[in-house]
Amino acid sequence: QVQLVESGGGLVQAGGSLTLSCAASGSRFSINAMGWYRQAPGKQRELVATITNGYSTNYADSVKGRFTISRDSAKNTVYLQVNSLKSEDTAVYYCAAGRVVAGRMGTDYWGKGILVTVSS
């Protein structure tokens, strides 16, 4: 069993930056990838970025060049640095963990989510 706890959300003005953190605890041997998803008001949950234990990364087209995912294996923590924020980035951000199968990351574990609000 893996538990995921997010932190670092809040209110930021458009064009600003924020760093989200996701700390993993419990048995971490059953996962080889972690990532971030988000769900904006009235929209479906969507993939934002993923990173494997081998530090291979993948980003949604909408955030490429603005967001950076990273991992500190010693602290069992994944980060999402979000820059040049837009009002459209306002959403609840969820940390997820699982295994990569056929090039896609499974989401076996989820955090509770944290709110990021971007003011215009």
XYZ file of N, CA and C in Angstrom:
360
model
N 0.832 -1.189 0.000
C 0.000 0.000 0.000
C 0.874 1.249 0.000
N 0.474 2.236 -0.808
C 1.196 3.487 -0.926
C 0.260 4.632 -0.577
N 0.743 5.550 0.236
C -0.007 6.748 0.567
C 0.684 7.957 -0.055
N -0.100 8.861 -0.624
C 0.424 10.046 -1.282
C -0.180 11.283 -0.638
N 0.666 12.228 -0.263
C 0.222 13.457 0.375
C 0.777 14.646 -0.384
N -0.123 15.480 -0.919
C 0.284 16.658 -1.669
C 0.375 17.880 -0.760
N 1.194 18.831 -1.171
C 1.302 20.101 -0.477
C 1.782 21.159 -1.453
N 1.628 22.425 -1.078
C 2.155 23.516 -1.876
C 1.140 24.266 -2.717
N -0.119 23.880 -2.667
C -1.135 24.587 -3.419
C -1.460 25.921 -2.789
N -2.259 26.706 -3.496
C -2.656 27.997 -2.976
C -3.078 28.951 -4.066
N -3.074 30.226 -3.725
C -3.481 31.288 -4.640
C -2.257 31.996 -5.187
N -2.215 32.192 -6.497
C -1.107 32.890 -7.134
C -1.651 33.734 -8.284
N -1.014 34.854 -8.558
C -1.461 35.712 -9.642
C -0.997 35.181 -10.994
N -1.713 35.549 -12.042
C -1.343 35.129 -13.391
C 0.085 35.547 -13.706
N 0.826 34.636 -14.325
C 2.223 34.882 -14.641
C 3.175 34.457 -13.544
N 2.638 34.104 -12.394
C 3.454 33.709 -11.270
C 3.821 32.238 -11.298
N 4.480 31.802 -10.230
C 4.975 30.435 -10.138
C 4.606 29.811 -8.806
N 4.638 28.490 -8.784
C 4.304 27.733 -7.591
C 5.001 26.379 -7.674
N 5.317 25.795 -6.528
C 5.893 24.461 -6.487
C 4.987 23.536 -5.690
N 4.547 22.459 -6.325
C 3.736 21.448 -5.671
C 4.612 20.269 -5.287
N 4.324 19.663 -4.142
C 5.085 18.516 -3.670
C 4.160 17.343 -3.401
N 4.672 16.142 -3.614
C 3.928 14.920 -3.325
C 4.867 13.948 -2.633
N 4.588 13.657 -1.378
C 5.403 12.736 -0.598
C 4.752 11.362 -0.556
N 5.522 10.333 -0.882
C 5.032 8.962 -0.882
C 5.523 8.224 0.351
N 4.644 7.427 0.935
C 5.006 6.604 2.078
C 4.382 5.225 1.928
N 4.765 4.302 2.799
C 4.293 2.937 2.704
C 5.212 2.109 1.825
N 4.675 1.050 1.236
C 5.452 0.183 0.364
C 5.557 0.795 -1.019
N 6.771 1.161 -1.400
C 6.986 1.841 -2.682
C 7.614 0.938 -3.732
N 7.676 -0.346 -3.449
C 8.311 -1.264 -4.386
C 7.400 -1.678 -5.533
N 6.104 -1.445 -5.406
C 5.146 -1.847 -6.427
C 4.885 -0.772 -7.481
N 5.555 0.370 -7.372
C 5.375 1.448 -8.334
C 6.706 1.810 -8.975
N 6.644 2.273 -10.206
C 7.856 2.736 -10.874
C 7.655 4.073 -11.572
N 6.531 4.727 -11.294
C 6.263 6.019 -11.898
C 5.311 6.819 -11.018
N 5.454 8.126 -11.058
C 4.550 9.019 -10.359
C 4.219 10.180 -11.286
N 3.121 10.852 -10.991
C 2.736 11.949 -11.848
C 1.707 12.851 -11.218
N 1.335 13.861 -11.990
C 0.337 14.825 -11.574
C -0.797 14.877 -12.580
N -2.018 14.905 -12.078
C -3.213 15.129 -12.864
C -3.909 16.365 -12.320
N -4.851 16.904 -13.079
C -5.616 18.033 -12.576
C -7.041 17.971 -13.103
N -7.945 18.580 -12.353
C -9.339 18.652 -12.752
C -9.842 20.071 -12.517
N -10.131 20.764 -13.605
C -10.651 22.117 -13.545
C -12.162 22.077 -13.365
N -12.759 23.163 -12.881
C -14.213 23.193 -12.695
C -14.962 22.862 -13.983
N -15.866 21.900 -13.915
C -16.676 21.528 -15.058
C -15.967 20.713 -16.118
N -14.738 20.279 -15.860
C -13.972 19.516 -16.842
C -13.536 18.168 -16.273
N -13.141 17.259 -17.172
C -12.663 15.952 -16.760
C -11.223 16.039 -16.256
N -10.853 15.075 -15.435
C -9.485 15.011 -14.954
C -8.543 14.714 -16.122
N -7.412 15.405 -16.166
C -6.472 15.242 -17.258
C -5.046 15.072 -16.751
N -4.246 14.395 -17.551
C -2.837 14.203 -17.241
C -2.083 15.512 -17.398
N -1.195 15.801 -16.449
C -0.340 16.979 -16.518
C 1.097 16.581 -16.844
N 1.674 15.710 -16.021
C 3.053 15.287 -16.212
C 3.315 14.003 -15.451
N 4.267 13.200 -15.950
C 4.665 11.977 -15.271
C 6.182 11.870 -15.248
N 6.684 11.079 -14.305
C 8.115 10.810 -14.217
C 8.308 9.393 -13.703
N 9.237 8.654 -14.313
C 9.512 7.285 -13.906
C 10.648 7.242 -12.902
N 10.873 6.050 -12.332
C 12.006 5.880 -11.429
C 13.328 6.115 -12.146
N 13.326 5.944 -13.468
C 14.501 6.212 -14.274
C 14.586 7.646 -14.740
N 13.711 8.508 -14.242
C 13.707 9.949 -14.500
C 13.313 10.314 -15.924
N 12.612 9.415 -16.602
C 12.019 9.749 -17.882
C 10.737 10.542 -17.643
N 10.553 11.643 -18.371
C 9.411 12.527 -18.138
C 8.499 12.623 -19.345
N 7.248 12.986 -19.078
C 6.255 13.185 -20.121
C 5.327 14.311 -19.683
N 4.957 15.187 -20.639
C 4.127 16.341 -20.325
C 2.953 16.457 -21.280
N 1.848 16.980 -20.764
C 0.740 17.348 -21.626
C 1.163 18.532 -22.490
N 0.648 18.590 -23.714
C 1.024 19.672 -24.621
C 0.707 21.047 -24.038
N -0.350 21.146 -23.266
C -0.783 22.427 -22.736
C 0.163 23.019 -21.695
N 1.053 22.200 -21.139
C 1.952 22.689 -20.092
C 3.415 22.616 -20.478
N 3.733 22.073 -21.640
C 5.124 21.971 -22.073
C 5.769 23.352 -22.133
N 6.970 23.445 -21.585
C 7.683 24.706 -21.563
C 7.358 25.573 -20.372
N 6.308 25.236 -19.627
C 5.914 26.023 -18.459
C 6.040 25.234 -17.151
N 5.737 23.944 -17.206
C 5.772 23.103 -16.009
C 6.968 22.163 -16.064
N 7.531 21.853 -14.899
C 8.638 20.913 -14.806
C 8.391 19.934 -13.668
N 8.430 18.635 -13.984
C 8.288 17.613 -12.961
C 9.672 17.084 -12.604
N 9.897 16.827 -11.322
C 11.177 16.306 -10.866
C 10.948 15.354 -9.700
N 11.995 14.619 -9.347
C 11.874 13.615 -8.301
C 13.112 13.594 -7.435
N 12.907 13.525 -6.122
C 13.984 13.362 -5.161
C 13.801 11.982 -4.539
N 14.540 11.001 -5.037
C 14.360 9.627 -4.584
C 14.713 9.448 -3.114
N 15.691 10.204 -2.618
C 16.092 10.101 -1.219
C 14.971 10.520 -0.281
N 14.146 11.473 -0.714
C 13.038 11.958 0.105
C 11.704 11.346 -0.289
N 11.705 10.462 -1.290
C 10.477 9.839 -1.790
C 9.431 10.894 -2.146
N 9.880 11.936 -2.808
C 9.024 13.072 -3.099
C 9.128 13.477 -4.563
N 7.984 13.784 -5.158
C 7.910 14.292 -6.525
C 7.434 15.735 -6.471
N 8.001 16.573 -7.328
C 7.670 17.984 -7.361
C 7.117 18.373 -8.724
N 6.293 19.393 -8.728
C 5.832 19.993 -9.968
C 6.039 21.496 -9.860
N 7.002 22.010 -10.612
C 7.252 23.439 -10.676
C 6.381 24.017 -11.780
N 5.501 24.927 -11.415
C 4.577 25.510 -12.385
C 4.923 26.981 -12.564
N 5.233 27.361 -13.803
C 5.623 28.723 -14.135
C 4.663 29.330 -15.143
N 4.723 30.644 -15.262
C 3.893 31.376 -16.226
C 2.441 30.941 -16.144
N 1.914 30.928 -14.944
C 0.571 30.413 -14.718
C -0.497 31.266 -15.391
N -1.512 30.575 -15.898
C -2.663 31.201 -16.539
C -3.911 30.874 -15.737
N -4.962 31.651 -15.953
C -6.208 31.385 -15.255
C -6.744 29.992 -15.582
N -6.448 29.502 -16.783
C -6.892 28.176 -17.202
C -6.218 27.052 -16.417
N -5.144 27.369 -15.702
C -4.457 26.375 -14.888
C -5.144 26.143 -13.549
N -6.125 26.956 -13.221
C -6.861 26.783 -11.976
C -7.534 25.414 -11.961
N -7.236 24.629 -10.945
C -7.768 23.269 -10.862
C -7.372 22.646 -9.537
N -7.974 21.505 -9.246
C -7.490 20.654 -8.176
C -6.435 19.743 -8.781
N -5.253 19.747 -8.201
C -4.148 18.944 -8.700
C -3.990 17.696 -7.844
N -3.912 16.534 -8.505
C -3.815 15.251 -7.833
C -2.489 14.566 -8.135
N -1.850 14.059 -7.111
C -0.674 13.220 -7.279
C -1.125 11.782 -7.485
N -0.450 11.058 -8.377
C -0.778 9.666 -8.647
C 0.496 8.840 -8.746
N 0.362 7.542 -8.492
C 1.494 6.626 -8.578
C 1.032 5.292 -9.131
N 1.913 4.630 -9.869
C 1.593 3.336 -10.430
C 2.767 2.771 -11.194
N 2.468 1.893 -12.136
C 3.489 1.289 -12.972
C 3.216 1.608 -14.428
N 4.278 1.793 -15.184
C 4.157 2.030 -16.616
C 3.912 0.705 -17.316
N 2.819 0.611 -18.066
C 2.471 -0.573 -18.830
C 2.168 -0.156 -20.259
N 2.866 -0.763 -21.200
C 2.676 -0.463 -22.625
C 2.804 1.031 -22.896
N 3.749 1.676 -22.224
C 4.011 3.080 -22.454
C 3.078 4.039 -21.742
N 2.137 3.536 -20.964
C 1.198 4.390 -20.239
C 1.278 4.094 -18.746
N 1.132 5.132 -17.937
C 1.222 4.989 -16.496
C -0.126 4.633 -15.890
N -0.150 3.537 -15.157
C -1.338 3.193 -14.414
C -1.444 4.070 -13.178
N -2.664 4.283 -12.710
C -2.896 5.117 -11.527
C -3.490 4.244 -10.431
N -2.636 3.492 -9.774
C -3.068 2.578 -8.722
C -3.307 3.292 -7.398
N -2.648 4.428 -7.210
C -2.757 5.184 -5.968
C -2.958 6.658 -6.284
N -3.766 7.315 -5.445
C -4.080 8.730 -5.620
C -3.942 9.493 -4.319
N -3.490 10.739 -4.423
C -3.567 11.648 -3.298
C -4.956 12.253 -3.234
N -5.236 13.004 -2.193
C -6.555 13.611 -2.019
C -6.765 14.853 -2.874
N -5.689 15.443 -3.366
C -5.779 16.612 -4.219
C -5.570 17.906 -3.464
N -4.994 18.892 -4.147
C -4.810 20.229 -3.591
C -5.256 21.252 -4.624
N -5.793 22.367 -4.144
C -6.331 23.388 -5.029
C -5.277 24.420 -5.390
N -5.163 24.693 -6.685
C -4.339 25.786 -7.188
C -5.270 26.780 -7.858
N -5.253 28.020 -7.392
C -6.099 29.062 -7.951
C -5.229 30.168 -8.523
N -5.433 30.477 -9.792
C -4.679 31.527 -10.471
C -5.607 32.709 -10.692
N -5.257 33.850 -10.128
C -6.075 35.051 -10.257
C -5.638 35.859 -11.471
N -6.611 36.454 -12.162
C -6.330 37.255 -13.351
C -5.952 38.676 -12.979
